[in-house]
Tab-separated table of C-alpha atoms and ligand atoms in Angstrom:
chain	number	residue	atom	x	y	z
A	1118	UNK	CA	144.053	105.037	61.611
A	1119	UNK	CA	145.821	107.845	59.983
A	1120	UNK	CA	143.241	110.424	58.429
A	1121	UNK	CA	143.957	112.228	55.199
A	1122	UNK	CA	145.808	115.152	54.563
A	1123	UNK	CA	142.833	117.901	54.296
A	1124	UNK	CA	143.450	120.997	52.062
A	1125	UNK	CA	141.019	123.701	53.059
A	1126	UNK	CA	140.672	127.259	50.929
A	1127	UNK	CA	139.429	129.848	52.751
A	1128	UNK	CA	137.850	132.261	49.989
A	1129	UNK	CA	137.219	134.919	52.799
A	1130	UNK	CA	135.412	137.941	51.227
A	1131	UNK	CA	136.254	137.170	47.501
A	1132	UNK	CA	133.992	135.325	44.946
A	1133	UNK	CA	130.711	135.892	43.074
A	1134	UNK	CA	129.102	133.513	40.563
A	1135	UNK	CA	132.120	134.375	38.133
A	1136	UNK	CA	134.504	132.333	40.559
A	1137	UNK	CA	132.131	128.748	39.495
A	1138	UNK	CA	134.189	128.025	37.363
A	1139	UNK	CA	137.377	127.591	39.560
A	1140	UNK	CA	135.367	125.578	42.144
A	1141	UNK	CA	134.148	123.459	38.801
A	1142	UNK	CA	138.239	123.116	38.102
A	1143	UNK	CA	139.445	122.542	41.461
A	1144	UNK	CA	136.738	119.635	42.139
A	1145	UNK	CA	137.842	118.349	38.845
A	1146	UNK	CA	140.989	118.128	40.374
A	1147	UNK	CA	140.198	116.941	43.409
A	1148	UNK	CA	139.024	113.747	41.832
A	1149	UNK	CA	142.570	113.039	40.552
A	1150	UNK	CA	144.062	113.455	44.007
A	1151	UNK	CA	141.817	111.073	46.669
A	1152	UNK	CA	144.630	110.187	48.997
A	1153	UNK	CA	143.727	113.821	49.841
A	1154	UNK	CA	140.537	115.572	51.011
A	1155	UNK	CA	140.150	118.430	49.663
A	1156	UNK	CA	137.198	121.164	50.795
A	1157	UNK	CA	136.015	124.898	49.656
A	1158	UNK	CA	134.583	127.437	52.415
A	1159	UNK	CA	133.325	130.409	50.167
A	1160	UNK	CA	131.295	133.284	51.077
A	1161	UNK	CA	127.684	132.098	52.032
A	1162	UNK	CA	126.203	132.952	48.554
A	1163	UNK	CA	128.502	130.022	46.938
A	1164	UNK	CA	127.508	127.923	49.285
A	1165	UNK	CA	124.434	126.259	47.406
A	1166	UNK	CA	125.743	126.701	43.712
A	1167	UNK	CA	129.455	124.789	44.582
A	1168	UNK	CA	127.135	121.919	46.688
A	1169	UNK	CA	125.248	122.014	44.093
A	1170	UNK	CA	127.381	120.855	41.410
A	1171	UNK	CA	130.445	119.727	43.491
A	1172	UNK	CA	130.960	115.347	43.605
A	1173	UNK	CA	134.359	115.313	45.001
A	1174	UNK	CA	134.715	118.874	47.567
A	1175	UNK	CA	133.196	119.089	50.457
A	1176	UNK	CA	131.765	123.152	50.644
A	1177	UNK	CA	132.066	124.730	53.841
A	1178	UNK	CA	131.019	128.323	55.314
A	1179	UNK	CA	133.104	130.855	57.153
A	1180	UNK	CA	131.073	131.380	60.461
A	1181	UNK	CA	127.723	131.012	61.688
A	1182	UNK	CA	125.283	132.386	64.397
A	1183	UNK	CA	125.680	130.810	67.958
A	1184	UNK	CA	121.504	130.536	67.995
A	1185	UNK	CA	118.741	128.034	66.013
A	1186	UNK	CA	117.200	131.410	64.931
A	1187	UNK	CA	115.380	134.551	65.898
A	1188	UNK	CA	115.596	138.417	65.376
A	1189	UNK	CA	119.126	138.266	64.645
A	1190	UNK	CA	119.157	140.968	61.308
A	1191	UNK	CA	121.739	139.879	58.668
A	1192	UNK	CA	122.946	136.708	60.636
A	1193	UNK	CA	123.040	132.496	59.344
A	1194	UNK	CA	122.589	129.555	62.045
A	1195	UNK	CA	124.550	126.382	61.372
A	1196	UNK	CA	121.071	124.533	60.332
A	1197	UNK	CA	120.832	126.887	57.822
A	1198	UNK	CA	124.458	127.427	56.375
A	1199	UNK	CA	123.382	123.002	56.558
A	1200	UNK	CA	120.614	122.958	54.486
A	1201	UNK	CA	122.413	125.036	51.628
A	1202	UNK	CA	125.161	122.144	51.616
A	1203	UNK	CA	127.956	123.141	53.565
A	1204	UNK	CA	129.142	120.449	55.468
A	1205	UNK	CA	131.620	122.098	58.098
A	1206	UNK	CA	132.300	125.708	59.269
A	1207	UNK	CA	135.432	127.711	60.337
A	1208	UNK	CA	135.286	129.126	63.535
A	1209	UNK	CA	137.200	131.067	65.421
A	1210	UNK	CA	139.413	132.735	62.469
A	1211	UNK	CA	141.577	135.742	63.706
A	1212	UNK	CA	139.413	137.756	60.987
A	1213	UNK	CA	136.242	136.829	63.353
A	1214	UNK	CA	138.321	137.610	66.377
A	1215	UNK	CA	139.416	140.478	65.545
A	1216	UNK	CA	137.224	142.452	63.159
A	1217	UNK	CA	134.225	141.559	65.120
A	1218	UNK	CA	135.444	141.506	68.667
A	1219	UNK	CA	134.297	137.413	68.770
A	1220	UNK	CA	135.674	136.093	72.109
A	1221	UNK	CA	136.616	132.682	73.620
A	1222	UNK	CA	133.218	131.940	75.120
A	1223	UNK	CA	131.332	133.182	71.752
A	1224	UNK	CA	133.247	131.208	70.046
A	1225	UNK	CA	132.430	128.232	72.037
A	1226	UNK	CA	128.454	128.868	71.764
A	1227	UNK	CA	129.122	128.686	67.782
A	1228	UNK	CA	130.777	125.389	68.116
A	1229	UNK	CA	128.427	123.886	69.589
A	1230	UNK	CA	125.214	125.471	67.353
A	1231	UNK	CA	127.632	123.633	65.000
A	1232	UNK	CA	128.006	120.486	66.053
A	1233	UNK	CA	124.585	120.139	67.000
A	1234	UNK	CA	123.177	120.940	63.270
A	1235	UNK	CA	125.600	118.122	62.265
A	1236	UNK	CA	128.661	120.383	60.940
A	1237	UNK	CA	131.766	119.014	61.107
A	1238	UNK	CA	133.903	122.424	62.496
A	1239	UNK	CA	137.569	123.762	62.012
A	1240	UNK	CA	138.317	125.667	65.035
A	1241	UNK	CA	141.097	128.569	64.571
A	1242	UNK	CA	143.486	129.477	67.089
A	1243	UNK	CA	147.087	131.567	66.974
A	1244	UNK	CA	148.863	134.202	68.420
A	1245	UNK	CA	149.596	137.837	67.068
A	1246	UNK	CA	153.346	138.797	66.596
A	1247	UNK	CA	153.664	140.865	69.660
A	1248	UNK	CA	152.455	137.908	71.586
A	1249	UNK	CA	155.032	135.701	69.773
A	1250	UNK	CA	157.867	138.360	70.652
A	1251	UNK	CA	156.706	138.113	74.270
A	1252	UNK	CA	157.647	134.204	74.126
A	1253	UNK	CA	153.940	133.734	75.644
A	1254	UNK	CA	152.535	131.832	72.034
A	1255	UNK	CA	152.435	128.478	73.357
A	1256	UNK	CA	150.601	129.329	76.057
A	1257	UNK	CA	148.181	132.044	74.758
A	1258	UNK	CA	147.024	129.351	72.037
A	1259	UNK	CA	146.488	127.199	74.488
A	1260	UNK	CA	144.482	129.139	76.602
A	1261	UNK	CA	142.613	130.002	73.340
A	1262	UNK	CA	141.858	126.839	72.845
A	1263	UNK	CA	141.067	125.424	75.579
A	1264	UNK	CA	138.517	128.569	76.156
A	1265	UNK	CA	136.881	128.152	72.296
A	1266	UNK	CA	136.370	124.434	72.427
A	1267	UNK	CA	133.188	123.321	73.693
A	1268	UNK	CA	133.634	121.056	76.987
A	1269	UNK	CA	133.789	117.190	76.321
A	1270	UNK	CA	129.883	116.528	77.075
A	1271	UNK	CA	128.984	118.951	74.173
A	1272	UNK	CA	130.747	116.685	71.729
A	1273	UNK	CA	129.725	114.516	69.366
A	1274	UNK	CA	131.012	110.916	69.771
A	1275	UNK	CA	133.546	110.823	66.555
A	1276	UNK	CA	135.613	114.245	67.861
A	1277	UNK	CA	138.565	113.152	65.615
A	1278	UNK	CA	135.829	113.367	62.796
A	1279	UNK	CA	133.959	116.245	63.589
A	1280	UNK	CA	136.588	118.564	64.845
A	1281	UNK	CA	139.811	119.894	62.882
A	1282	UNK	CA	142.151	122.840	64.976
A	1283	UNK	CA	143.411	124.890	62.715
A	1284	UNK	CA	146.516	126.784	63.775
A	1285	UNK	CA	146.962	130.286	61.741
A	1286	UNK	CA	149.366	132.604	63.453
A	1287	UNK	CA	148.378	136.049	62.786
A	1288	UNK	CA	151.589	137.178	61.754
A	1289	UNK	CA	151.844	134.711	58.962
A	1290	UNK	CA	148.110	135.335	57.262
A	1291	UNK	CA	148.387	137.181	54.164
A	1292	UNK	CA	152.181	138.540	54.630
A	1293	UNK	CA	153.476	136.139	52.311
A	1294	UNK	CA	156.017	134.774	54.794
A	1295	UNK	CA	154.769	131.618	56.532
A	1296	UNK	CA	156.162	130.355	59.960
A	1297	UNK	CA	159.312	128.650	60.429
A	1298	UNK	CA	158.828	124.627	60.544
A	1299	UNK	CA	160.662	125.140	63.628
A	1300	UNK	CA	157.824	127.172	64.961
A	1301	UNK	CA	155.276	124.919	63.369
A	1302	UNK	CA	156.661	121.939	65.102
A	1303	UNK	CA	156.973	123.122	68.534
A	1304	UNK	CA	153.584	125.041	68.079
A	1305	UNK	CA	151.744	121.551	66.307
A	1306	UNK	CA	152.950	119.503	69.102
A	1307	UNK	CA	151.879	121.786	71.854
A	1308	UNK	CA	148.450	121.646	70.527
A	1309	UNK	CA	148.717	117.984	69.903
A	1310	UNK	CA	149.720	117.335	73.530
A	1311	UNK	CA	146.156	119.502	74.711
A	1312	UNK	CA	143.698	117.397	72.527
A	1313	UNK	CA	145.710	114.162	74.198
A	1314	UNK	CA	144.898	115.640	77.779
A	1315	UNK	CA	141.385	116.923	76.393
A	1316	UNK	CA	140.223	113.732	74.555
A	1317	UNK	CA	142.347	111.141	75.567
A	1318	UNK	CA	145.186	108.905	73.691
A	1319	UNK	CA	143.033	107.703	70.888
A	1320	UNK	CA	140.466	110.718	70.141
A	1321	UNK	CA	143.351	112.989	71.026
A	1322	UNK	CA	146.084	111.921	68.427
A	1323	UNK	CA	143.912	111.436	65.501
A	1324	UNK	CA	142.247	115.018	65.589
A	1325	UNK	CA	143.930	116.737	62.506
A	1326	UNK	CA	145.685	119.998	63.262
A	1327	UNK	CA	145.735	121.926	60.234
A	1328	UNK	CA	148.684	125.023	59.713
A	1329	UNK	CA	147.319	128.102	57.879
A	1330	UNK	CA	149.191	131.668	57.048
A	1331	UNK	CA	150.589	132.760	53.633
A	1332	UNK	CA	150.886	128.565	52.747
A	1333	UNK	CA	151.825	128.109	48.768
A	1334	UNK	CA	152.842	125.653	46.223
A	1335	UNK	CA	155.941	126.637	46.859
A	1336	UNK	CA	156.255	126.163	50.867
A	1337	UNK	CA	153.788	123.339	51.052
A	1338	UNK	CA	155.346	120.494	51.009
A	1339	UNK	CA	158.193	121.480	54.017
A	1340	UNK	CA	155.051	122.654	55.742
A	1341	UNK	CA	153.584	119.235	55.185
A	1342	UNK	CA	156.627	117.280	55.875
A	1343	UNK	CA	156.571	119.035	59.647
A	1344	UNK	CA	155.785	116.339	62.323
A	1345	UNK	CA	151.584	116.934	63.503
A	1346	UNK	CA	150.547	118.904	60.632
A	1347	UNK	CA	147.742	117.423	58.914
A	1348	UNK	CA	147.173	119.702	56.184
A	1349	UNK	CA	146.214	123.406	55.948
A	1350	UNK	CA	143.969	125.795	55.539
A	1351	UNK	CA	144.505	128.432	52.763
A	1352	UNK	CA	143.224	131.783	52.071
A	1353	UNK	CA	145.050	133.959	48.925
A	1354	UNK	CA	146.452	130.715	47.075
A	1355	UNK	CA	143.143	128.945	47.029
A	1356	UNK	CA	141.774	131.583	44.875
A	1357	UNK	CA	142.929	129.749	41.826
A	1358	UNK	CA	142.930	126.069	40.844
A	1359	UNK	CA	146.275	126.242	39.723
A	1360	UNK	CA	147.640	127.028	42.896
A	1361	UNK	CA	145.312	125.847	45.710
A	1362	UNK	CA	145.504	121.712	43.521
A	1363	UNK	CA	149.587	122.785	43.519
A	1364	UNK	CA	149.313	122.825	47.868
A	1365	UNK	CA	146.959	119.653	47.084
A	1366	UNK	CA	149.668	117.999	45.325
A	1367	UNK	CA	152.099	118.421	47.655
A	1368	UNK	CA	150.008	117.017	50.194
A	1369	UNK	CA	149.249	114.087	48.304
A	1370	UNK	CA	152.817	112.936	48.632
A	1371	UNK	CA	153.198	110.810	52.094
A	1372	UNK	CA	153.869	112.940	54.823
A	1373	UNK	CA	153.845	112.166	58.611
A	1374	UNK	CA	150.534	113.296	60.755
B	271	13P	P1	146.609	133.253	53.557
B	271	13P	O1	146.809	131.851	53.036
B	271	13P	O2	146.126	134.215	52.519
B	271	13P	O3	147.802	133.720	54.343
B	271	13P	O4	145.379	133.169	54.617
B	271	13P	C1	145.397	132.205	55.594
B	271	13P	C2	144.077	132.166	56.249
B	271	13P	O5	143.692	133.085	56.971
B	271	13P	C3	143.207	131.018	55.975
B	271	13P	O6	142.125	130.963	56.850
């Protein structure tokens, strides 16, 4: 079975109740375009309103705490990011990485809080540029990887439905210029090869890998015509309807996974 292309915007930090009414128009839009699943992850405070009102999007969140609960000031488990109506999480995003020192093994924990509150999960990986320049990308995001996803007994059943990889190079997020297709090829099939020897044949190859970093209406559909990608995840050009249901479109048009 070949999954759907899935179109993911990642609002980041942007958003209060005056951005409704873009959610309101791209799930409007969504429901012209089902050979393509589209989903939302706003900041936490959207979570509930989009869920709310939302019959075509799926509403995600950005992160979550690695524990159930407890004296953790200012942080949101996966149960609870759950019961406001998100139905997956990010993890792993370079922003997380980065800005808030998250490693491998943190990573992991979250993954699993994740999967066991019933998330599905989008698990970020990619390589800065200096690591790129080095020639070492392939095998830094697979070390990522391999380091951030939780082992196969931690799991649920369906992986290729639960789990999405999302691969953003840094380089590419927010700089306007988006990897080569050459680069997203070699990179795609890389990680494509790893969920094989991870999961096995089946499990393995039906696991969508997702390309994210500076992705428009413009670029989409070469990005989406690259062998293994199976749809992206967006930051800046999901901000609008207009442009996030312009990637959508573009997806919607076959495309090899
Ligand atoms: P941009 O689409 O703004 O480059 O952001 C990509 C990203 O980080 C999505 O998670």
């Amino acid at each position: 079975m070949t999954r759907r292309p899935y179109i993911v915007g990642n609002w980041k930090m942007h958003g209060t109740r005056a951005m409704l009414s873009e959610a309101r128009a791209i799930d409007r839009a969504a429901q012209r375009h089902m050979k393509v699943e589209v989903a939302l992850a706003p900041p936490y405070t959207l979570i509930h309103p989009i869920h709310r009102e939302a019959e075509q999007i799926a509403v995600g969140a950005q992160d979550c705490h690695h524990a159930d609960g407890g004296a953790y000031t200012g942080d949101i488990s996966a149960a609870m990011i759950a019961d406001a109506g998100a139905k997956f999480v990010i993890l792993g995003h370079s922003e997380r990485r980065t800005g808030h020192n998250e490693t491998d093994a943190l990573v992991r924990a979250k993954a699993e809080a994740a999967f066991a509150a019933g998330l599905r999960v989008i698990m970020c990986c990619g390589e800065s540029a200096e690591t790129r320049e080095s020639g070492k990308a392939i095998a830094f995001v697979t070390e990522q990887l391999t380091a951030s996803l939780p082992a196969l007994a931690d799991l649920p059943g369906d992986i290729a439905e639960r789990l999405t990889i999302a691969y953003e190079p840094i380089w590419a997020i927010g700089t306007g210029t988006a990897a080569t297709t050459g680069d997203i090829a070699e990179m795609h099939g890389a990680i494509r090869k790893l969920l094989v020897d991870l999961f096995g044949e089946e499990q393995g190859a039906e696991v969508r890998i997702l390309y994210g970093g500076s992705v428009k209406p413009e670029n989409a559909a070469e990005i989406f015509a690259v062998p293994d990608v199976g749809g992206a995840l967006v930051g800046g050009a999901s901000l609008t309807a207009d442009s996030f249901m312009g990637i959508a479109l573009a997806a919607s048009e076959p495309f090899e996974v």
